[in-house]
JSON list of C-alpha atoms and ligand atoms in Angstrom, two decimals:
[
{"chain": "R", "resi": 3, "resn": "UNK", "atom": "CA", "xyz": [38.43, -102.05, -42.87]},
{"chain": "R", "resi": 4, "resn": "UNK", "atom": "CA", "xyz": [39.31, -100.78, -39.41]},
{"chain": "R", "resi": 5, "resn": "UNK", "atom": "CA", "xyz": [42.25, -98.49, -38.53]},
{"chain": "R", "resi": 6, "resn": "UNK", "atom": "CA", "xyz": [45.60, -100.26, -38.27]},
{"chain": "R", "resi": 7, "resn": "UNK", "atom": "CA", "xyz": [44.81, -102.99, -40.77]},
{"chain": "R", "resi": 8, "resn": "UNK", "atom": "CA", "xyz": [47.15, -101.94, -43.55]},
{"chain": "R", "resi": 9, "resn": "UNK", "atom": "CA", "xyz": [49.09, -105.17, -42.93]},
{"chain": "R", "resi": 10, "resn": "UNK", "atom": "CA", "xyz": [47.79, -108.02, -45.09]},
{"chain": "R", "resi": 11, "resn": "UNK", "atom": "CA", "xyz": [45.37, -110.39, -43.32]},
{"chain": "R", "resi": 12, "resn": "UNK", "atom": "CA", "xyz": [45.15, -108.11, -40.27]},
{"chain": "R", "resi": 13, "resn": "UNK", "atom": "CA", "xyz": [41.49, -108.04, -39.19]},
{"chain": "R", "resi": 14, "resn": "UNK", "atom": "CA", "xyz": [39.35, -106.68, -36.38]},
{"chain": "R", "resi": 15, "resn": "UNK", "atom": "CA", "xyz": [36.43, -108.84, -35.24]},
{"chain": "R", "resi": 16, "resn": "UNK", "atom": "CA", "xyz": [33.61, -108.33, -32.75]},
{"chain": "R", "resi": 17, "resn": "UNK", "atom": "CA", "xyz": [33.16, -110.59, -29.74]},
{"chain": "R", "resi": 18, "resn": "UNK", "atom": "CA", "xyz": [30.40, -110.43, -27.16]},
{"chain": "R", "resi": 19, "resn": "UNK", "atom": "CA", "xyz": [30.78, -112.28, -23.87]},
{"chain": "R", "resi": 20, "resn": "UNK", "atom": "CA", "xyz": [27.12, -113.11, -23.27]},
{"chain": "R", "resi": 21, "resn": "UNK", "atom": "CA", "xyz": [25.35, -112.59, -19.91]},
{"chain": "R", "resi": 22, "resn": "UNK", "atom": "CA", "xyz": [26.04, -116.12, -18.65]},
{"chain": "R", "resi": 23, "resn": "UNK", "atom": "CA", "xyz": [29.78, -115.69, -19.34]},
{"chain": "R", "resi": 24, "resn": "UNK", "atom": "CA", "xyz": [29.79, -112.47, -17.34]},
{"chain": "R", "resi": 25, "resn": "UNK", "atom": "CA", "xyz": [27.66, -113.84, -14.48]},
{"chain": "R", "resi": 26, "resn": "UNK", "atom": "CA", "xyz": [29.63, -117.10, -14.53]},
{"chain": "R", "resi": 27, "resn": "UNK", "atom": "CA", "xyz": [32.83, -115.29, -13.67]},
{"chain": "R", "resi": 28, "resn": "UNK", "atom": "CA", "xyz": [34.78, -116.24, -16.79]},
{"chain": "R", "resi": 29, "resn": "UNK", "atom": "CA", "xyz": [35.40, -112.84, -18.43]},
{"chain": "R", "resi": 30, "resn": "UNK", "atom": "CA", "xyz": [39.08, -113.08, -17.55]},
{"chain": "R", "resi": 31, "resn": "UNK", "atom": "CA", "xyz": [39.37, -116.72, -18.63]},
{"chain": "R", "resi": 32, "resn": "UNK", "atom": "CA", "xyz": [37.87, -115.94, -22.03]},
{"chain": "R", "resi": 33, "resn": "UNK", "atom": "CA", "xyz": [39.94, -112.81, -22.64]},
{"chain": "R", "resi": 34, "resn": "UNK", "atom": "CA", "xyz": [43.10, -114.66, -21.54]},
{"chain": "R", "resi": 35, "resn": "UNK", "atom": "CA", "xyz": [42.49, -117.24, -24.29]},
{"chain": "R", "resi": 36, "resn": "UNK", "atom": "CA", "xyz": [42.31, -114.52, -26.92]},
{"chain": "R", "resi": 37, "resn": "UNK", "atom": "CA", "xyz": [45.47, -112.80, -25.64]},
{"chain": "R", "resi": 38, "resn": "UNK", "atom": "CA", "xyz": [47.33, -116.10, -25.60]},
{"chain": "R", "resi": 39, "resn": "UNK", "atom": "CA", "xyz": [46.38, -116.48, -29.27]},
{"chain": "R", "resi": 40, "resn": "UNK", "atom": "CA", "xyz": [48.14, -113.16, -29.99]},
{"chain": "R", "resi": 41, "resn": "UNK", "atom": "CA", "xyz": [44.97, -111.17, -30.51]},
{"chain": "R", "resi": 42, "resn": "UNK", "atom": "CA", "xyz": [45.08, -107.61, -29.22]},
{"chain": "R", "resi": 43, "resn": "UNK", "atom": "CA", "xyz": [42.16, -105.80, -27.59]},
{"chain": "R", "resi": 44, "resn": "UNK", "atom": "CA", "xyz": [41.17, -102.91, -29.84]},
{"chain": "R", "resi": 45, "resn": "UNK", "atom": "CA", "xyz": [38.15, -101.95, -27.69]},
{"chain": "R", "resi": 46, "resn": "UNK", "atom": "CA", "xyz": [36.51, -103.25, -24.53]},
{"chain": "R", "resi": 47, "resn": "UNK", "atom": "CA", "xyz": [33.37, -102.31, -22.58]},
{"chain": "R", "resi": 48, "resn": "UNK", "atom": "CA", "xyz": [31.00, -103.92, -20.10]},
{"chain": "R", "resi": 49, "resn": "UNK", "atom": "CA", "xyz": [27.38, -102.78, -20.01]},
{"chain": "R", "resi": 50, "resn": "UNK", "atom": "CA", "xyz": [23.75, -103.75, -20.39]},
{"chain": "R", "resi": 51, "resn": "UNK", "atom": "CA", "xyz": [22.34, -103.58, -23.91]},
{"chain": "R", "resi": 52, "resn": "UNK", "atom": "CA", "xyz": [18.76, -102.59, -24.77]},
{"chain": "R", "resi": 53, "resn": "UNK", "atom": "CA", "xyz": [16.23, -104.74, -26.61]},
{"chain": "R", "resi": 54, "resn": "UNK", "atom": "CA", "xyz": [16.43, -102.25, -29.48]},
{"chain": "R", "resi": 55, "resn": "UNK", "atom": "CA", "xyz": [20.23, -102.66, -29.68]},
{"chain": "R", "resi": 56, "resn": "UNK", "atom": "CA", "xyz": [20.00, -106.46, -29.55]},
{"chain": "R", "resi": 57, "resn": "UNK", "atom": "CA", "xyz": [17.30, -106.46, -32.24]},
{"chain": "R", "resi": 58, "resn": "UNK", "atom": "CA", "xyz": [19.40, -104.32, -34.59]},
{"chain": "R", "resi": 59, "resn": "UNK", "atom": "CA", "xyz": [22.55, -106.30, -33.92]},
{"chain": "R", "resi": 60, "resn": "UNK", "atom": "CA", "xyz": [20.85, -109.62, -34.71]},
{"chain": "R", "resi": 61, "resn": "UNK", "atom": "CA", "xyz": [18.73, -108.22, -37.58]},
{"chain": "R", "resi": 62, "resn": "UNK", "atom": "CA", "xyz": [19.70, -111.18, -39.85]},
{"chain": "R", "resi": 63, "resn": "UNK", "atom": "CA", "xyz": [17.83, -113.50, -37.44]},
{"chain": "R", "resi": 64, "resn": "UNK", "atom": "CA", "xyz": [14.58, -111.49, -37.20]},
{"chain": "R", "resi": 65, "resn": "UNK", "atom": "CA", "xyz": [11.54, -113.73, -37.67]},
{"chain": "R", "resi": 66, "resn": "UNK", "atom": "CA", "xyz": [13.34, -116.96, -36.76]},
{"chain": "R", "resi": 67, "resn": "UNK", "atom": "CA", "xyz": [11.89, -119.15, -34.00]},
{"chain": "R", "resi": 68, "resn": "UNK", "atom": "CA", "xyz": [14.72, -118.46, -31.57]},
{"chain": "R", "resi": 69, "resn": "UNK", "atom": "CA", "xyz": [14.83, -114.68, -32.10]},
{"chain": "R", "resi": 70, "resn": "UNK", "atom": "CA", "xyz": [12.75, -113.52, -29.11]},
{"chain": "R", "resi": 71, "resn": "UNK", "atom": "CA", "xyz": [14.58, -115.92, -26.80]},
{"chain": "R", "resi": 72, "resn": "UNK", "atom": "CA", "xyz": [17.89, -114.65, -28.15]},
{"chain": "R", "resi": 73, "resn": "UNK", "atom": "CA", "xyz": [16.97, -111.00, -27.48]},
{"chain": "R", "resi": 74, "resn": "UNK", "atom": "CA", "xyz": [15.60, -111.94, -24.03]},
{"chain": "R", "resi": 75, "resn": "UNK", "atom": "CA", "xyz": [18.84, -113.69, -23.17]},
{"chain": "R", "resi": 76, "resn": "UNK", "atom": "CA", "xyz": [21.16, -110.98, -24.51]},
{"chain": "R", "resi": 77, "resn": "UNK", "atom": "CA", "xyz": [19.34, -108.36, -22.43]},
{"chain": "R", "resi": 78, "resn": "UNK", "atom": "CA", "xyz": [19.13, -110.50, -19.27]},
{"chain": "R", "resi": 79, "resn": "UNK", "atom": "CA", "xyz": [22.31, -109.05, -17.77]},
{"chain": "R", "resi": 80, "resn": "UNK", "atom": "CA", "xyz": [25.50, -107.18, -18.63]},
{"chain": "R", "resi": 81, "resn": "UNK", "atom": "CA", "xyz": [27.62, -108.24, -21.60]},
{"chain": "R", "resi": 82, "resn": "UNK", "atom": "CA", "xyz": [31.23, -107.56, -22.55]},
{"chain": "R", "resi": 83, "resn": "UNK", "atom": "CA", "xyz": [31.69, -105.94, -25.97]},
{"chain": "R", "resi": 84, "resn": "UNK", "atom": "CA", "xyz": [35.14, -106.66, -27.34]},
{"chain": "R", "resi": 85, "resn": "UNK", "atom": "CA", "xyz": [36.88, -105.76, -30.59]},
{"chain": "R", "resi": 86, "resn": "UNK", "atom": "CA", "xyz": [39.84, -108.08, -31.21]},
{"chain": "R", "resi": 87, "resn": "UNK", "atom": "CA", "xyz": [42.57, -107.49, -33.74]},
{"chain": "R", "resi": 88, "resn": "UNK", "atom": "CA", "xyz": [45.06, -109.90, -35.21]},
{"chain": "R", "resi": 89, "resn": "UNK", "atom": "CA", "xyz": [46.18, -112.03, -38.11]},
{"chain": "R", "resi": 90, "resn": "UNK", "atom": "CA", "xyz": [43.04, -113.54, -39.71]},
{"chain": "R", "resi": 91, "resn": "UNK", "atom": "CA", "xyz": [41.21, -112.66, -36.50]},
{"chain": "R", "resi": 92, "resn": "UNK", "atom": "CA", "xyz": [37.70, -113.36, -37.82]},
{"chain": "R", "resi": 93, "resn": "UNK", "atom": "CA", "xyz": [38.29, -117.05, -38.54]},
{"chain": "R", "resi": 94, "resn": "UNK", "atom": "CA", "xyz": [40.72, -117.47, -35.63]},
{"chain": "R", "resi": 95, "resn": "UNK", "atom": "CA", "xyz": [38.10, -116.33, -33.10]},
{"chain": "R", "resi": 96, "resn": "UNK", "atom": "CA", "xyz": [35.31, -118.41, -34.70]},
{"chain": "R", "resi": 97, "resn": "UNK", "atom": "CA", "xyz": [37.58, -121.46, -34.29]},
{"chain": "R", "resi": 98, "resn": "UNK", "atom": "CA", "xyz": [38.41, -120.63, -30.68]},
{"chain": "R", "resi": 99, "resn": "UNK", "atom": "CA", "xyz": [34.73, -120.10, -29.81]},
{"chain": "R", "resi": 100, "resn": "UNK", "atom": "CA", "xyz": [33.59, -123.38, -31.39]},
{"chain": "R", "resi": 101, "resn": "UNK", "atom": "CA", "xyz": [30.35, -124.51, -33.04]},
{"chain": "R", "resi": 102, "resn": "UNK", "atom": "CA", "xyz": [27.11, -122.61, -32.36]},
{"chain": "R", "resi": 103, "resn": "UNK", "atom": "CA", "xyz": [25.65, -125.69, -30.64]},
{"chain": "R", "resi": 104, "resn": "UNK", "atom": "CA", "xyz": [28.11, -126.68, -27.88]},
{"chain": "R", "resi": 105, "resn": "UNK", "atom": "CA", "xyz": [27.14, -130.33, -28.48]},
{"chain": "R", "resi": 106, "resn": "UNK", "atom": "CA", "xyz": [28.96, -130.01, -31.82]},
{"chain": "R", "resi": 107, "resn": "UNK", "atom": "CA", "xyz": [31.89, -127.96, -30.52]},
{"chain": "R", "resi": 108, "resn": "UNK", "atom": "CA", "xyz": [35.44, -129.33, -30.47]},
{"chain": "R", "resi": 109, "resn": "UNK", "atom": "CA", "xyz": [37.13, -129.95, -27.10]},
{"chain": "R", "resi": 110, "resn": "UNK", "atom": "CA", "xyz": [39.23, -126.97, -26.09]},
{"chain": "R", "resi": 111, "resn": "UNK", "atom": "CA", "xyz": [36.88, -124.40, -27.59]},
{"chain": "R", "resi": 112, "resn": "UNK", "atom": "CA", "xyz": [35.16, -121.87, -25.35]},
{"chain": "R", "resi": 113, "resn": "UNK", "atom": "CA", "xyz": [31.70, -123.21, -26.12]},
{"chain": "R", "resi": 114, "resn": "UNK", "atom": "CA", "xyz": [32.75, -126.84, -25.52]},
{"chain": "R", "resi": 115, "resn": "UNK", "atom": "CA", "xyz": [34.34, -125.92, -22.21]},
{"chain": "R", "resi": 116, "resn": "UNK", "atom": "CA", "xyz": [31.68, -123.57, -20.83]},
{"chain": "R", "resi": 117, "resn": "UNK", "atom": "CA", "xyz": [28.38, -123.41, -22.80]},
{"chain": "R", "resi": 118, "resn": "UNK", "atom": "CA", "xyz": [25.37, -125.21, -21.27]},
{"chain": "R", "resi": 119, "resn": "UNK", "atom": "CA", "xyz": [23.21, -124.93, -24.43]},
{"chain": "R", "resi": 120, "resn": "UNK", "atom": "CA", "xyz": [22.94, -123.43, -27.91]},
{"chain": "R", "resi": 121, "resn": "UNK", "atom": "CA", "xyz": [20.76, -120.60, -26.64]},
{"chain": "R", "resi": 122, "resn": "UNK", "atom": "CA", "xyz": [23.25, -119.71, -23.91]},
{"chain": "R", "resi": 123, "resn": "UNK", "atom": "CA", "xyz": [26.49, -120.36, -25.74]},
{"chain": "R", "resi": 124, "resn": "UNK", "atom": "CA", "xyz": [28.64, -117.84, -23.81]},
{"chain": "R", "resi": 125, "resn": "UNK", "atom": "CA", "xyz": [30.22, -115.97, -26.73]},
{"chain": "R", "resi": 126, "resn": "UNK", "atom": "CA", "xyz": [29.35, -114.27, -30.01]},
{"chain": "R", "resi": 127, "resn": "UNK", "atom": "CA", "xyz": [31.85, -113.64, -32.80]},
{"chain": "R", "resi": 128, "resn": "UNK", "atom": "CA", "xyz": [31.58, -112.15, -36.28]},
{"chain": "R", "resi": 129, "resn": "UNK", "atom": "CA", "xyz": [31.23, -114.73, -39.06]},
{"chain": "R", "resi": 130, "resn": "UNK", "atom": "CA", "xyz": [32.98, -112.90, -41.94]},
{"chain": "R", "resi": 131, "resn": "UNK", "atom": "CA", "xyz": [35.14, -109.83, -42.55]},
{"chain": "R", "resi": 132, "resn": "UNK", "atom": "CA", "xyz": [32.03, -108.00, -43.83]},
{"chain": "R", "resi": 133, "resn": "UNK", "atom": "CA", "xyz": [30.05, -108.87, -40.67]},
{"chain": "R", "resi": 134, "resn": "UNK", "atom": "CA", "xyz": [33.03, -107.90, -38.54]},
{"chain": "R", "resi": 135, "resn": "UNK", "atom": "CA", "xyz": [33.20, -104.43, -40.08]},
{"chain": "R", "resi": 136, "resn": "UNK", "atom": "CA", "xyz": [29.47, -103.90, -39.49]},
{"chain": "R", "resi": 137, "resn": "UNK", "atom": "CA", "xyz": [29.50, -105.33, -35.97]},
{"chain": "R", "resi": 138, "resn": "UNK", "atom": "CA", "xyz": [32.59, -103.47, -34.72]},
{"chain": "R", "resi": 139, "resn": "UNK", "atom": "CA", "xyz": [31.08, -100.22, -36.04]},
{"chain": "R", "resi": 140, "resn": "UNK", "atom": "CA", "xyz": [27.70, -101.13, -34.47]},
{"chain": "R", "resi": 141, "resn": "UNK", "atom": "CA", "xyz": [29.14, -100.95, -30.94]},
{"chain": "R", "resi": 142, "resn": "UNK", "atom": "CA", "xyz": [32.24, -98.76, -31.24]},
{"chain": "R", "resi": 143, "resn": "UNK", "atom": "CA", "xyz": [33.21, -95.44, -32.79]},
{"chain": "R", "resi": 144, "resn": "UNK", "atom": "CA", "xyz": [36.47, -95.42, -34.77]},
{"chain": "R", "resi": 145, "resn": "UNK", "atom": "CA", "xyz": [37.93, -93.10, -32.11]},
{"chain": "R", "resi": 146, "resn": "UNK", "atom": "CA", "xyz": [37.33, -95.78, -29.44]},
{"chain": "R", "resi": 147, "resn": "UNK", "atom": "CA", "xyz": [39.57, -98.35, -31.17]},
{"chain": "R", "resi": 148, "resn": "UNK", "atom": "CA", "xyz": [43.20, -98.51, -30.15]},
{"chain": "R", "resi": 149, "resn": "UNK", "atom": "CA", "xyz": [46.11, -100.16, -31.88]},
{"chain": "R", "resi": 150, "resn": "UNK", "atom": "CA", "xyz": [49.15, -101.88, -30.46]},
{"chain": "R", "resi": 151, "resn": "UNK", "atom": "CA", "xyz": [51.14, -104.96, -31.44]},
{"chain": "R", "resi": 152, "resn": "UNK", "atom": "CA", "xyz": [49.96, -108.14, -29.69]},
{"chain": "R", "resi": 153, "resn": "UNK", "atom": "CA", "xyz": [52.77, -109.77, -27.77]},
{"chain": "R", "resi": 154, "resn": "UNK", "atom": "CA", "xyz": [53.07, -112.60, -25.27]},
{"chain": "R", "resi": 155, "resn": "UNK", "atom": "CA", "xyz": [56.46, -111.91, -23.69]},
{"chain": "R", "resi": 156, "resn": "UNK", "atom": "CA", "xyz": [54.98, -111.20, -20.22]},
{"chain": "R", "resi": 157, "resn": "UNK", "atom": "CA", "xyz": [52.58, -114.14, -20.27]},
{"chain": "C", "resi": 213, "resn": "LIG", "atom": "N1", "xyz": [20.61, -119.67, -31.79]},
{"chain": "C", "resi": 213, "resn": "LIG", "atom": "C1", "xyz": [19.65, -120.46, -31.14]},
{"chain": "C", "resi": 213, "resn": "LIG", "atom": "N2", "xyz": [19.06, -121.47, -31.84]},
{"chain": "C", "resi": 213, "resn": "LIG", "atom": "C2", "xyz": [19.35, -121.73, -33.15]},
{"chain": "C", "resi": 213, "resn": "LIG", "atom": "C3", "xyz": [20.32, -120.94, -33.79]},
{"chain": "C", "resi": 213, "resn": "LIG", "atom": "C4", "xyz": [20.92, -119.92, -33.09]},
{"chain": "C", "resi": 213, "resn": "LIG", "atom": "O1", "xyz": [19.37, -120.23, -29.97]},
{"chain": "C", "resi": 213, "resn": "LIG", "atom": "O2", "xyz": [18.77, -122.66, -33.72]},
{"chain": "C", "resi": 213, "resn": "LIG", "atom": "C5", "xyz": [21.26, -118.58, -31.05]},
{"chain": "C", "resi": 213, "resn": "LIG", "atom": "C6", "xyz": [22.64, -118.97, -30.59]},
{"chain": "C", "resi": 213, "resn": "LIG", "atom": "O3", "xyz": [22.84, -118.47, -29.29]},
{"chain": "C", "resi": 213, "resn": "LIG", "atom": "C7", "xyz": [23.55, -118.28, -31.60]},
{"chain": "C", "resi": 213, "resn": "LIG", "atom": "C8", "xyz": [22.76, -117.05, -31.97]},
{"chain": "C", "resi": 213, "resn": "LIG", "atom": "O4", "xyz": [21.40, -117.45, -31.89]},
{"chain": "C", "resi": 213, "resn": "LIG", "atom": "O5", "xyz": [24.81, -117.98, -31.03]},
{"chain": "C", "resi": 213, "resn": "LIG", "atom": "C9", "xyz": [23.05, -116.51, -33.36]},
{"chain": "C", "resi": 213, "resn": "LIG", "atom": "O6", "xyz": [22.93, -117.57, -34.29]},
{"chain": "C", "resi": 213, "resn": "LIG", "atom": "P1", "xyz": [24.05, -117.81, -35.41]},
{"chain": "C", "resi": 213, "resn": "LIG", "atom": "O7", "xyz": [23.51, -118.84, -36.35]},
{"chain": "C", "resi": 213, "resn": "LIG", "atom": "O8", "xyz": [24.47, -116.52, -35.98]},
{"chain": "C", "resi": 213, "resn": "LIG", "atom": "O9", "xyz": [25.24, -118.50, -34.57]},
{"chain": "C", "resi": 213, "resn": "LIG", "atom": "P2", "xyz": [26.69, -117.96, -34.19]},
{"chain": "C", "resi": 213, "resn": "LIG", "atom": "O10", "xyz": [27.17, -117.08, -35.31]},
{"chain": "C", "resi": 213, "resn": "LIG", "atom": "O11", "xyz": [26.55, -117.23, -32.87]},
{"chain": "C", "resi": 213, "resn": "LIG", "atom": "O12", "xyz": [27.53, -119.20, -34.03]},
{"chain": "C", "resi": 214, "resn": "LIG", "atom": "MG1", "xyz": [26.24, -115.49, -36.18]}
]
């Protein structure tokens, strides 16, 4: 459990805006969707990740046919690392991102609207509270996470 989650159902989840989302100029569009859903930004950084970092992050997929392509893609350009906090944030963000294969994604999801293919599906998000705890801690120190109530009164 991350700091500031004493409230029931409050969760922090890890999102990565993948290199094609960054290069495609939709960082702001994607983050705006999360803010409009009353998720607050607990941590945010843009940078390149190393092959070693990508390999460790996606350790559950080591040995699968798409693994090398996945690591190649994730290291092909800068990514945005984002920790998002809110009510049932893990499932909420999975729903907003849409199915892994954009061909199966619902209209209105980020992957339906922007992803050209399963391999380049624009966004990552944690798939369970346990994954979220591991993934947030993988990229961010506790001291880098901030806490504030999400609001939409200026939107
Ligand atoms: N992936 C792929 N081919 C596959 C399955 C996954 O290229 O058959 C890629 C895809 O980009 C996906 C990532 O590997 O986002 C991680 O796969 P996972 O099953 O964890 O999907 P996610 O949790 O991202 O929806
Ligand atoms: Mg996954």
